[in-house]
mmCIF file of C-alpha atoms in Angstrom:
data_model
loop_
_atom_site.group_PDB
_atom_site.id
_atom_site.type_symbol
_atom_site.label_atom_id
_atom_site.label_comp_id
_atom_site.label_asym_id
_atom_site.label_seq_id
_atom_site.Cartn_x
_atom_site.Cartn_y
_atom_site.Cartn_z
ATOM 1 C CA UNK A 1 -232.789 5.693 -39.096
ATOM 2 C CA UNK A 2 -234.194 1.935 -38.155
ATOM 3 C CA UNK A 3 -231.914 0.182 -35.689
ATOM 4 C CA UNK A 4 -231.008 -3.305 -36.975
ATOM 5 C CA UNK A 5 -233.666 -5.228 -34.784
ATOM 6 C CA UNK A 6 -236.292 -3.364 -36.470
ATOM 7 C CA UNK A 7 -234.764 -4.106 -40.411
ATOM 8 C CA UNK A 8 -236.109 -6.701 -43.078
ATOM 9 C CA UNK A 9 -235.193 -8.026 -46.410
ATOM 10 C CA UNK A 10 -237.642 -4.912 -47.894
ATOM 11 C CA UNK A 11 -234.792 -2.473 -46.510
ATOM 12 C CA UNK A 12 -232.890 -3.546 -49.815
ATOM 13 C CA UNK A 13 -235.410 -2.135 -52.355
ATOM 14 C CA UNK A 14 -238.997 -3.041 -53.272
ATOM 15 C CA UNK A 15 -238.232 -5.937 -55.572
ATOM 16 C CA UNK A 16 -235.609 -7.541 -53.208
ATOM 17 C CA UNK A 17 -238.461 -9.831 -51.588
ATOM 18 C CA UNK A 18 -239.836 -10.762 -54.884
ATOM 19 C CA UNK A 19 -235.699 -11.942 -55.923
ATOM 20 C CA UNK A 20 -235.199 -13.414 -52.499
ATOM 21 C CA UNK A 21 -238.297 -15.928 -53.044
ATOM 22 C CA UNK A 22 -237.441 -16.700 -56.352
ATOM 23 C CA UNK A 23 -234.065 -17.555 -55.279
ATOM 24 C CA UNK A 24 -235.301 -20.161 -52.740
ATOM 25 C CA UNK A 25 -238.241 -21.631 -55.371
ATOM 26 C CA UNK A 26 -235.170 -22.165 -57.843
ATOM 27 C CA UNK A 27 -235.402 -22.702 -61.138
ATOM 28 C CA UNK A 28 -236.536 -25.923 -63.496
ATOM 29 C CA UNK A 29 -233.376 -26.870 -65.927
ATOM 30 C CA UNK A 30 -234.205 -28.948 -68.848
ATOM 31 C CA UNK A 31 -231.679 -31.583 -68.887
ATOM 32 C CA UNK A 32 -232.370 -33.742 -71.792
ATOM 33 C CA UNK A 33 -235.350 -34.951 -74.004
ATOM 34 C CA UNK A 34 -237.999 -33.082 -72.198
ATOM 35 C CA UNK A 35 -236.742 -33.600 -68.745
ATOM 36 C CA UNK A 36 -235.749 -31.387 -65.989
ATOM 37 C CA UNK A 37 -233.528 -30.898 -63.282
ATOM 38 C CA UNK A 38 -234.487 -29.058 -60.384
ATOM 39 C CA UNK A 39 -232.198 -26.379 -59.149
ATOM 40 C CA UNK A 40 -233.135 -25.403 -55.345
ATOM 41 C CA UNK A 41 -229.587 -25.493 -53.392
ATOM 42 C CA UNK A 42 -230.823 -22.035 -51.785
ATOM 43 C CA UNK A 43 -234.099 -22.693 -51.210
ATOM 44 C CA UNK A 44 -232.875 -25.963 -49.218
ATOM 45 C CA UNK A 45 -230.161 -23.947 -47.294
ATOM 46 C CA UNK A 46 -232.324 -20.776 -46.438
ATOM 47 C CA UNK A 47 -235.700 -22.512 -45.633
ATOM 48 C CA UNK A 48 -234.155 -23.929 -42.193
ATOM 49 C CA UNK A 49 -233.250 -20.205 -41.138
ATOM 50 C CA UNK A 50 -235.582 -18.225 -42.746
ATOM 51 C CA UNK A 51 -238.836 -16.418 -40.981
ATOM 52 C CA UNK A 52 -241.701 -14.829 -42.216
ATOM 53 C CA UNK A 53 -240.538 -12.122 -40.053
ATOM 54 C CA UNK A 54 -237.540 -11.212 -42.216
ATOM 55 C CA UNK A 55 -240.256 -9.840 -45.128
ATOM 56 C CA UNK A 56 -242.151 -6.651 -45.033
ATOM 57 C CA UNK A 57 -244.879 -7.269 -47.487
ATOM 58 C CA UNK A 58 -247.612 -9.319 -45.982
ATOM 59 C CA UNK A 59 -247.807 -11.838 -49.084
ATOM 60 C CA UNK A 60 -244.039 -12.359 -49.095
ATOM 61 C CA UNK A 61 -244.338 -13.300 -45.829
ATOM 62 C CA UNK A 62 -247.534 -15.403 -46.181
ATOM 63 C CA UNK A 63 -245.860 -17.649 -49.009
ATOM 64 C CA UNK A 64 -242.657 -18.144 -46.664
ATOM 65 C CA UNK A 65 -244.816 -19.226 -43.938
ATOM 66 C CA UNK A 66 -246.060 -21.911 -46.767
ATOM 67 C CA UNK A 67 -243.060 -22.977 -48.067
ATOM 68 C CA UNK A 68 -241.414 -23.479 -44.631
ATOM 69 C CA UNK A 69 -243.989 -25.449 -43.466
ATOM 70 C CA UNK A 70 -243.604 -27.608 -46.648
ATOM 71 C CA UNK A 71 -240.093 -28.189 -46.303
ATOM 72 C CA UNK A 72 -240.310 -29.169 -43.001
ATOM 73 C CA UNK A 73 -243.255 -32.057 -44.078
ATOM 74 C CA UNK A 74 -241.511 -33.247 -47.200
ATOM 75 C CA UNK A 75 -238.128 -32.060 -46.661
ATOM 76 C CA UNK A 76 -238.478 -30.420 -50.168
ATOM 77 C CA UNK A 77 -238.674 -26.776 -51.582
ATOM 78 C CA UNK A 78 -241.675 -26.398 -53.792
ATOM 79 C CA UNK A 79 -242.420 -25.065 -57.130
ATOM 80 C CA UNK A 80 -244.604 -22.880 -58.172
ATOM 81 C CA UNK A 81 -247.332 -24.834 -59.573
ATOM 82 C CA UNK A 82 -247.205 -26.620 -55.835
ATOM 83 C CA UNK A 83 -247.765 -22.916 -54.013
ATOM 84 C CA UNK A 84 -249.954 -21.945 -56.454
ATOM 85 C CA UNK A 85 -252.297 -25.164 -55.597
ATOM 86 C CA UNK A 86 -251.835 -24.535 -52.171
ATOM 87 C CA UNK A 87 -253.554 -20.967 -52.648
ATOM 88 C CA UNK A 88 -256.234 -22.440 -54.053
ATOM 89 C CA UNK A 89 -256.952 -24.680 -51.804
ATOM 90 C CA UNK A 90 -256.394 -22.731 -48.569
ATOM 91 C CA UNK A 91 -257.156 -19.055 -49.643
ATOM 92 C CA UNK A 92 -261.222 -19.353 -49.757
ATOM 93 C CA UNK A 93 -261.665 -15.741 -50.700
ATOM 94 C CA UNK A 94 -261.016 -15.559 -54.233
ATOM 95 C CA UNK A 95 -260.230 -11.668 -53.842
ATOM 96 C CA UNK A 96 -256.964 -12.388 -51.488
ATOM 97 C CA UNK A 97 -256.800 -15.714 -53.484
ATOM 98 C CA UNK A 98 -255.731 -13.258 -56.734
ATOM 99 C CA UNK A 99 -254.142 -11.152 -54.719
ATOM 100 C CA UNK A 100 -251.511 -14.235 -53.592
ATOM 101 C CA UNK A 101 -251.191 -15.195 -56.987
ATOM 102 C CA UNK A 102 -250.536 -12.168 -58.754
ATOM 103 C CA UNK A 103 -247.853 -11.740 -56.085
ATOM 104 C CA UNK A 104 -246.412 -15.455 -57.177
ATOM 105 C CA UNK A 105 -246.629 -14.400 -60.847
ATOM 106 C CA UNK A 106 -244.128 -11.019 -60.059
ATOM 107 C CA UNK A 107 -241.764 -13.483 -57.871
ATOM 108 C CA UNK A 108 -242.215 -15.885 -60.981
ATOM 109 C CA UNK A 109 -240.954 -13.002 -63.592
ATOM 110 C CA UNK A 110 -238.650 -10.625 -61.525
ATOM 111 C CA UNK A 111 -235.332 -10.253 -63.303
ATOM 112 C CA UNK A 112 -232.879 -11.678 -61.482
ATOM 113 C CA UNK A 113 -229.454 -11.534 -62.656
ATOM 114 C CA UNK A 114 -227.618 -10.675 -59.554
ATOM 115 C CA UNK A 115 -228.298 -14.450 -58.065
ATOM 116 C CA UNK A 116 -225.232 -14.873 -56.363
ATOM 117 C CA UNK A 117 -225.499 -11.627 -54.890
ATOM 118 C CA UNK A 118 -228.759 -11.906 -53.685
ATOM 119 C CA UNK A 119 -228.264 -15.126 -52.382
ATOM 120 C CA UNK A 120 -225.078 -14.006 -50.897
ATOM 121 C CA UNK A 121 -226.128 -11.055 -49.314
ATOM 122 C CA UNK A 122 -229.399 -12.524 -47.715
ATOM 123 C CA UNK A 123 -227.767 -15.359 -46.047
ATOM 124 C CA UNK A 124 -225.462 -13.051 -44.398
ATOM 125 C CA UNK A 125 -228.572 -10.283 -43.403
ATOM 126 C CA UNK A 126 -230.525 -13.209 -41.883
ATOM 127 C CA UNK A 127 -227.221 -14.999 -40.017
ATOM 128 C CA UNK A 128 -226.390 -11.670 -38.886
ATOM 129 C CA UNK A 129 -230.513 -10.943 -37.923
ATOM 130 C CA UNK A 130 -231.052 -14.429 -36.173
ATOM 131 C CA UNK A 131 -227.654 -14.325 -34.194
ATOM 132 C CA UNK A 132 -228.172 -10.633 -33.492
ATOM 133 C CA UNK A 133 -231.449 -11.947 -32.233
ATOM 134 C CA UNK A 134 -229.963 -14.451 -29.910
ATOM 135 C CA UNK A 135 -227.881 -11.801 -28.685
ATOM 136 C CA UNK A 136 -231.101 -10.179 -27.556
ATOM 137 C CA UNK A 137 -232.534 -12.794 -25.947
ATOM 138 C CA UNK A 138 -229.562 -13.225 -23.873
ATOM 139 C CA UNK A 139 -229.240 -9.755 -22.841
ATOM 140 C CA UNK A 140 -232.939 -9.531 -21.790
ATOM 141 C CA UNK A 141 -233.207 -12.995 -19.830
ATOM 142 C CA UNK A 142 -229.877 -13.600 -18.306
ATOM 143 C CA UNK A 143 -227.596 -10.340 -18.312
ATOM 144 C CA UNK A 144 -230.850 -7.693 -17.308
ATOM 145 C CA UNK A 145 -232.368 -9.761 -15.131
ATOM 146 C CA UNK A 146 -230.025 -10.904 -12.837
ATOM 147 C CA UNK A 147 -229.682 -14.539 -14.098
ATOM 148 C CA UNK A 148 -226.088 -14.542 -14.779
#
């Protein structure tokens, strides 16, 4: 059995990733009259404490390296169609291009109706990852080696 240092978001199932993204992209409401409303609470409280390294699958973890270093230049989360440009214009090879997009389209269309859940549950696994990681850090610089 994994120790906790050595657990990510995938230990929750397969599709658990795909939810967790969606979660943070949030959702487009139509408000009135053909406009929208932009619903990305999550996405604007996770981003900050998020890491790439909380994600097993390597293109889970390549579109959170995106989308935090978005939010940290426009202080926004973005949408889809913004990632989805991105790809384009950063992934040259069209192969791995498909291959990110594909992955955007299953994040896009994964059934979600455990939101609160989700976004309950992975706030508390990363608070509990990054402080247990802190922990760590302590332990190895100060407490083991004789800085204390």
């Amino acid at each position: 059995m994994k120790g906790f240092d050595e657990k990510n978001l995938g230990y929750f199932g397969e599709k658990y990733e795909l939810k967790v993204i969606n979660q943070i992209i949030g959702t487009n409401e139509q408000k009135s009259k053909g406009q929208y409303r932009r619903d990305c609470k999550f996405g604007r409280k996770v981003l900050p404490i998020i890491s790439a390294d909380h994600f097993t699958h390597s293109l889970a973890k390549r579109i959170v390296v995106f989308m935090k270093n978005y939010f940290n230049r426009m202080n926004d989360v973005p949408y889809y169609d913004t990632i989805s440009e991105y790809v384009k214009a950063r992934v040259p090879d069209e192969v791995e291009q498909e291959m990110v997009l594909t992955y955007l389209d299953d994040i896009k269309h994964v059934d979600t109706q455990d939101n609160m859940w989700i976004q309950e549950n992975t706030l508390n696994f990363i608070n509990t990852k990054n402080l247990h990681s802190v922990f760590k850090k302590i332990e190895n610089e100060y407490i083991n080696r004789g800085k204390y």
